[in-house]
């Protein structure tokens, strides 16, 4: 259970849902974990829930100054889990500019410049793993998810580009593309739509956040030592149907 001992993992959006469960699992397997989020109260609650080996750093990934401050507070990082996300639901004809921009600021720009700042240390040390949490909708059309799906498709493209740039120096980059997952954040934004998407999958249900966290752990850990530039579709068969 200590396969990640001596490693530091940064999980963005780590105070709830997939991020919280990923942080919990990484800590359980020996990593020192830094979780980020915008709410100090939720951060404190997450740290108390997970226990030793975890600390919280407040950060807003849509704000580049906040990203820079996060990098300064993190120090050297061995594992980055880009999980923080904005996921507004709106049909394309109803999408407002502000919501579109905030989605890309968090889901793409924030992740991009966070990795740009942390990757040099990984490259210098000759090891590291970056896991981008994307989405089934990056590959499959879902009405009302246009800005979110486009942002996650952009992150999928970065997975492949970063793998090409970083992997010759020992840093692996992969994606986990979850299907509909039962989290409080998704329920608040999408309501019953998420459950209906789950019922339409070959497995006939939504995922639990802890199930997606297992995929994150696999790609973050030495278990996937010969995998880079790949996407693990943890989507209940959504990519196949």
Protein backbone atom coordinates (compact mmCIF):
# COMPACT_ATOMS: atom_id res chain seq x y z
CA UNK A 1 0.00 0.00 0.00
CA UNK A 2 3.04 2.31 0.04
CA UNK A 3 3.90 2.20 -3.64
CA UNK A 4 3.81 6.03 -3.77
CA UNK A 5 5.90 6.57 -0.64
CA UNK A 6 8.24 9.54 -1.00
CA UNK A 7 6.18 11.10 -3.77
CA UNK A 8 4.16 14.31 -3.64
CA UNK A 9 0.87 14.46 -5.52
CA UNK A 10 -1.11 17.58 -6.40
CA UNK A 11 -4.83 17.07 -6.99
CA UNK A 12 -6.71 20.10 -8.29
CA UNK A 13 -10.38 20.31 -7.43
CA UNK A 14 -9.56 17.95 -4.59
CA UNK A 15 -12.19 18.91 -2.03
CA UNK A 16 -15.09 16.88 -3.42
CA UNK A 17 -16.12 14.18 -5.88
CA UNK A 18 -13.50 12.53 -8.06
CA UNK A 19 -10.76 14.83 -6.77
CA UNK A 20 -11.44 14.02 -3.12
CA UNK A 21 -11.58 10.28 -3.77
CA UNK A 22 -8.39 10.45 -5.84
CA UNK A 23 -6.60 12.34 -3.07
CA UNK A 24 -7.82 9.81 -0.52
CA UNK A 25 -6.55 6.88 -2.60
CA UNK A 26 -3.18 8.45 -3.40
CA UNK A 27 -2.64 9.19 0.30
CA UNK A 28 -3.64 5.64 1.21
CA UNK A 29 -0.93 4.37 -1.12
CA UNK A 30 1.77 6.45 0.52
CA UNK A 31 1.85 9.77 -1.32
CA UNK A 32 2.01 13.14 0.38
CA UNK A 33 -1.01 14.88 -1.14
CA UNK A 34 -1.77 18.54 -1.78
CA UNK A 35 -5.38 19.29 -2.64
CA UNK A 36 -6.63 22.55 -4.10
CA UNK A 37 -9.97 24.25 -4.27
CA UNK A 38 -11.55 27.66 -3.91
CA UNK A 39 -13.26 27.09 -0.55
CA UNK A 40 -11.09 27.06 2.56
CA UNK A 41 -13.93 25.50 4.56
CA UNK A 42 -14.31 22.62 2.12
CA UNK A 43 -10.55 22.24 2.02
CA UNK A 44 -10.34 21.96 5.80
CA UNK A 45 -13.16 19.42 5.82
CA UNK A 46 -11.42 17.33 3.14
CA UNK A 47 -8.13 17.34 5.03
CA UNK A 48 -9.90 16.32 8.24
CA UNK A 49 -11.70 13.53 6.40
CA UNK A 50 -8.62 12.07 4.70
CA UNK A 51 -6.26 12.55 7.63
CA UNK A 52 -2.47 12.54 7.82
CA UNK A 53 -0.36 13.22 4.77
CA UNK A 54 -2.74 15.71 3.16
CA UNK A 55 -2.73 19.49 3.09
CA UNK A 56 -4.93 22.07 1.41
CA UNK A 57 -3.84 25.07 -0.66
CA UNK A 58 -6.56 27.49 -1.74
CA UNK A 59 -6.41 28.16 -5.48
CA UNK A 60 -8.66 29.30 -8.30
CA UNK A 61 -7.42 27.67 -11.51
CA UNK A 62 -9.24 30.26 -13.64
CA UNK A 63 -6.95 32.97 -12.19
CA UNK A 64 -3.35 32.78 -13.43
CA UNK A 65 -2.02 34.72 -10.44
CA UNK A 66 -3.63 32.12 -8.20
CA UNK A 67 -2.00 29.37 -10.28
CA UNK A 68 1.41 31.01 -9.80
CA UNK A 69 0.84 31.25 -6.05
CA UNK A 70 -0.17 27.59 -5.96
CA UNK A 71 3.04 26.55 -7.71
CA UNK A 72 5.13 28.52 -5.22
CA UNK A 73 3.42 26.81 -2.28
CA UNK A 74 3.63 23.31 -3.74
CA UNK A 75 7.37 23.03 -4.26
CA UNK A 76 8.48 19.87 -6.05
CA UNK A 77 5.64 17.64 -7.25
CA UNK A 78 5.88 14.11 -8.65
CA UNK A 79 2.22 13.55 -9.60
CA UNK A 80 -0.25 16.08 -10.98
CA UNK A 81 -3.94 15.25 -11.26
CA UNK A 82 -5.70 17.92 -13.31
CA UNK A 83 -9.21 17.43 -12.00
CA UNK A 84 -10.55 20.95 -11.31
CA UNK A 85 -13.38 21.70 -13.71
CA UNK A 86 -16.21 24.04 -14.51
CA UNK A 87 -19.12 22.28 -16.20
CA UNK A 88 -22.02 24.60 -17.03
CA UNK A 89 -24.86 23.07 -18.99
CA UNK A 90 -26.30 25.08 -21.87
CA UNK A 91 -27.25 24.56 -25.47
CA UNK A 92 -24.88 26.29 -27.87
CA UNK A 93 -27.47 28.91 -28.87
CA UNK A 94 -28.02 29.75 -25.18
CA UNK A 95 -24.38 29.76 -24.03
CA UNK A 96 -23.26 33.11 -22.63
CA UNK A 97 -19.73 34.37 -23.23
CA UNK A 98 -18.82 34.69 -19.55
CA UNK A 99 -19.67 31.07 -18.77
CA UNK A 100 -17.86 29.85 -21.89
CA UNK A 101 -14.72 31.77 -20.96
CA UNK A 102 -14.74 30.63 -17.32
CA UNK A 103 -15.04 27.01 -18.46
CA UNK A 104 -11.95 27.27 -20.66
CA UNK A 105 -10.08 29.36 -18.09
CA UNK A 106 -10.42 26.59 -15.50
CA UNK A 107 -10.49 23.43 -17.60
CA UNK A 108 -7.81 24.31 -20.14
CA UNK A 109 -5.83 27.47 -19.41
CA UNK A 110 -5.41 26.75 -15.69
CA UNK A 111 -4.29 23.18 -16.29
CA UNK A 112 -1.98 24.28 -19.11
CA UNK A 113 -0.05 26.85 -17.11
CA UNK A 114 0.01 24.72 -13.98
CA UNK A 115 1.72 21.95 -15.93
CA UNK A 116 3.98 24.45 -17.69
CA UNK A 117 5.22 25.59 -14.27
CA UNK A 118 5.55 22.17 -12.63
CA UNK A 119 6.86 20.08 -15.53
CA UNK A 120 10.41 21.54 -15.55
CA UNK A 121 11.06 20.10 -12.09
CA UNK A 122 9.74 16.70 -13.16
CA UNK A 123 11.86 16.77 -16.29
CA UNK A 124 14.93 17.74 -14.31
CA UNK A 125 14.40 14.84 -11.90
CA UNK A 126 13.63 12.44 -14.76
CA UNK A 127 10.33 11.10 -13.47
CA UNK A 128 6.71 12.05 -12.89
CA UNK A 129 3.14 11.36 -13.88
CA UNK A 130 0.47 13.78 -15.07
CA UNK A 131 -3.14 12.57 -15.14
CA UNK A 132 -5.73 14.72 -16.88
CA UNK A 133 -9.32 14.03 -15.85
CA UNK A 134 -11.31 14.63 -19.02
CA UNK A 135 -14.74 13.23 -19.89
CA UNK A 136 -16.71 10.85 -22.04
CA UNK A 137 -18.28 13.91 -23.69
CA UNK A 138 -14.89 14.83 -25.16
CA UNK A 139 -15.56 11.92 -27.54
CA UNK A 140 -19.34 11.74 -27.68
CA UNK A 141 -21.90 14.42 -28.50
CA UNK A 142 -24.24 15.30 -25.63
CA UNK A 143 -26.71 18.19 -26.09
CA UNK A 144 -26.09 20.98 -23.62
CA UNK A 145 -22.44 20.11 -23.02
CA UNK A 146 -20.85 22.04 -25.88
CA UNK A 147 -18.43 24.30 -23.98
CA UNK A 148 -17.58 21.63 -21.40
CA UNK A 149 -17.01 18.92 -24.01
CA UNK A 150 -14.85 21.25 -26.12
CA UNK A 151 -12.72 22.11 -23.10
CA UNK A 152 -12.24 18.45 -22.23
CA UNK A 153 -11.38 17.62 -25.85
CA UNK A 154 -8.71 20.32 -25.65
CA UNK A 155 -7.32 18.68 -22.52
CA UNK A 156 -7.28 15.34 -24.36
CA UNK A 157 -5.18 16.94 -27.08
CA UNK A 158 -2.80 18.30 -24.45
CA UNK A 159 -2.43 14.79 -23.04
CA UNK A 160 -0.98 13.59 -26.32
CA UNK A 161 1.14 16.69 -26.91
CA UNK A 162 2.57 16.67 -23.40
CA UNK A 163 3.32 12.96 -23.69
CA UNK A 164 5.30 13.66 -26.86
CA UNK A 165 7.16 16.53 -25.18
CA UNK A 166 7.77 15.11 -21.70
CA UNK A 167 7.93 11.32 -21.95
CA UNK A 168 11.40 11.18 -23.56
CA UNK A 169 12.55 12.66 -20.24
CA UNK A 170 10.73 10.15 -18.03
CA UNK A 171 7.45 11.99 -17.39
CA UNK A 172 4.29 10.12 -18.35
CA UNK A 173 1.06 11.90 -19.31
CA UNK A 174 -2.32 10.19 -19.59
CA UNK A 175 -6.04 10.88 -19.32
CA UNK A 176 -8.94 9.34 -17.48
CA UNK A 177 -12.20 9.99 -19.34
CA UNK A 178 -15.06 9.33 -16.89
CA UNK A 179 -18.61 8.71 -17.92
CA UNK A 180 -21.50 10.18 -15.91
CA UNK A 181 -20.47 10.10 -12.27
CA UNK A 182 -22.58 10.57 -9.15
CA UNK A 183 -21.12 13.65 -7.46
CA UNK A 184 -22.76 16.57 -5.69
CA UNK A 185 -21.34 19.06 -8.19
CA UNK A 186 -22.68 17.23 -11.21
CA UNK A 187 -26.06 16.71 -9.56
CA UNK A 188 -26.35 20.43 -8.83
CA UNK A 189 -25.57 21.38 -12.43
CA UNK A 190 -27.15 18.56 -14.44
CA UNK A 191 -29.77 17.05 -12.14
CA UNK A 192 -31.60 14.03 -13.54
CA UNK A 193 -29.78 14.31 -16.89
CA UNK A 194 -26.71 12.66 -15.35
CA UNK A 195 -28.76 9.67 -14.18
CA UNK A 196 -30.40 9.32 -17.59
CA UNK A 197 -26.99 9.30 -19.27
CA UNK A 198 -25.91 6.57 -16.86
CA UNK A 199 -28.94 4.43 -17.61
CA UNK A 200 -28.12 4.62 -21.34
CA UNK A 201 -24.64 3.12 -20.85
CA UNK A 202 -23.96 -0.59 -21.42
CA UNK A 203 -23.42 -0.96 -17.65
CA UNK A 204 -26.69 0.85 -17.08
CA UNK A 205 -25.66 3.19 -14.26
CA UNK A 206 -23.58 6.16 -13.23
CA UNK A 207 -20.12 5.70 -11.72
CA UNK A 208 -19.18 6.35 -8.14
CA UNK A 209 -16.34 8.83 -7.68
CA UNK A 210 -14.25 6.17 -5.93
CA UNK A 211 -14.39 4.00 -9.07
CA UNK A 212 -12.91 6.80 -11.17
CA UNK A 213 -10.25 7.39 -8.51
CA UNK A 214 -9.03 3.82 -9.03
CA UNK A 215 -8.32 4.69 -12.67
CA UNK A 216 -6.48 7.85 -11.59
CA UNK A 217 -4.35 5.83 -9.15
CA UNK A 218 -3.48 3.30 -11.85
CA UNK A 219 -2.20 5.98 -14.24
CA UNK A 220 -0.43 7.94 -11.50
CA UNK A 221 1.41 4.90 -10.14
CA UNK A 222 4.20 2.62 -11.39
CA UNK A 223 1.50 0.08 -12.32
CA UNK A 224 1.20 1.97 -15.63
CA UNK A 225 4.94 2.48 -16.14
CA UNK A 226 4.82 1.70 -19.88
CA UNK A 227 1.71 3.77 -20.61
CA UNK A 228 1.84 7.38 -21.83
CA UNK A 229 -0.21 9.49 -24.21
CA UNK A 230 -3.22 7.24 -23.60
CA UNK A 231 -6.80 7.64 -22.42
CA UNK A 232 -8.43 5.25 -19.98
CA UNK A 233 -12.16 5.33 -20.72
CA UNK A 234 -13.78 4.80 -17.31
CA UNK A 235 -17.23 5.32 -18.76
CA UNK A 236 -19.29 2.19 -18.27
CA UNK A 237 -18.94 1.34 -21.94
CA UNK A 238 -19.92 4.77 -23.22
CA UNK A 239 -17.06 4.91 -25.70
CA UNK A 240 -18.17 1.61 -27.20
CA UNK A 241 -21.91 2.22 -27.44
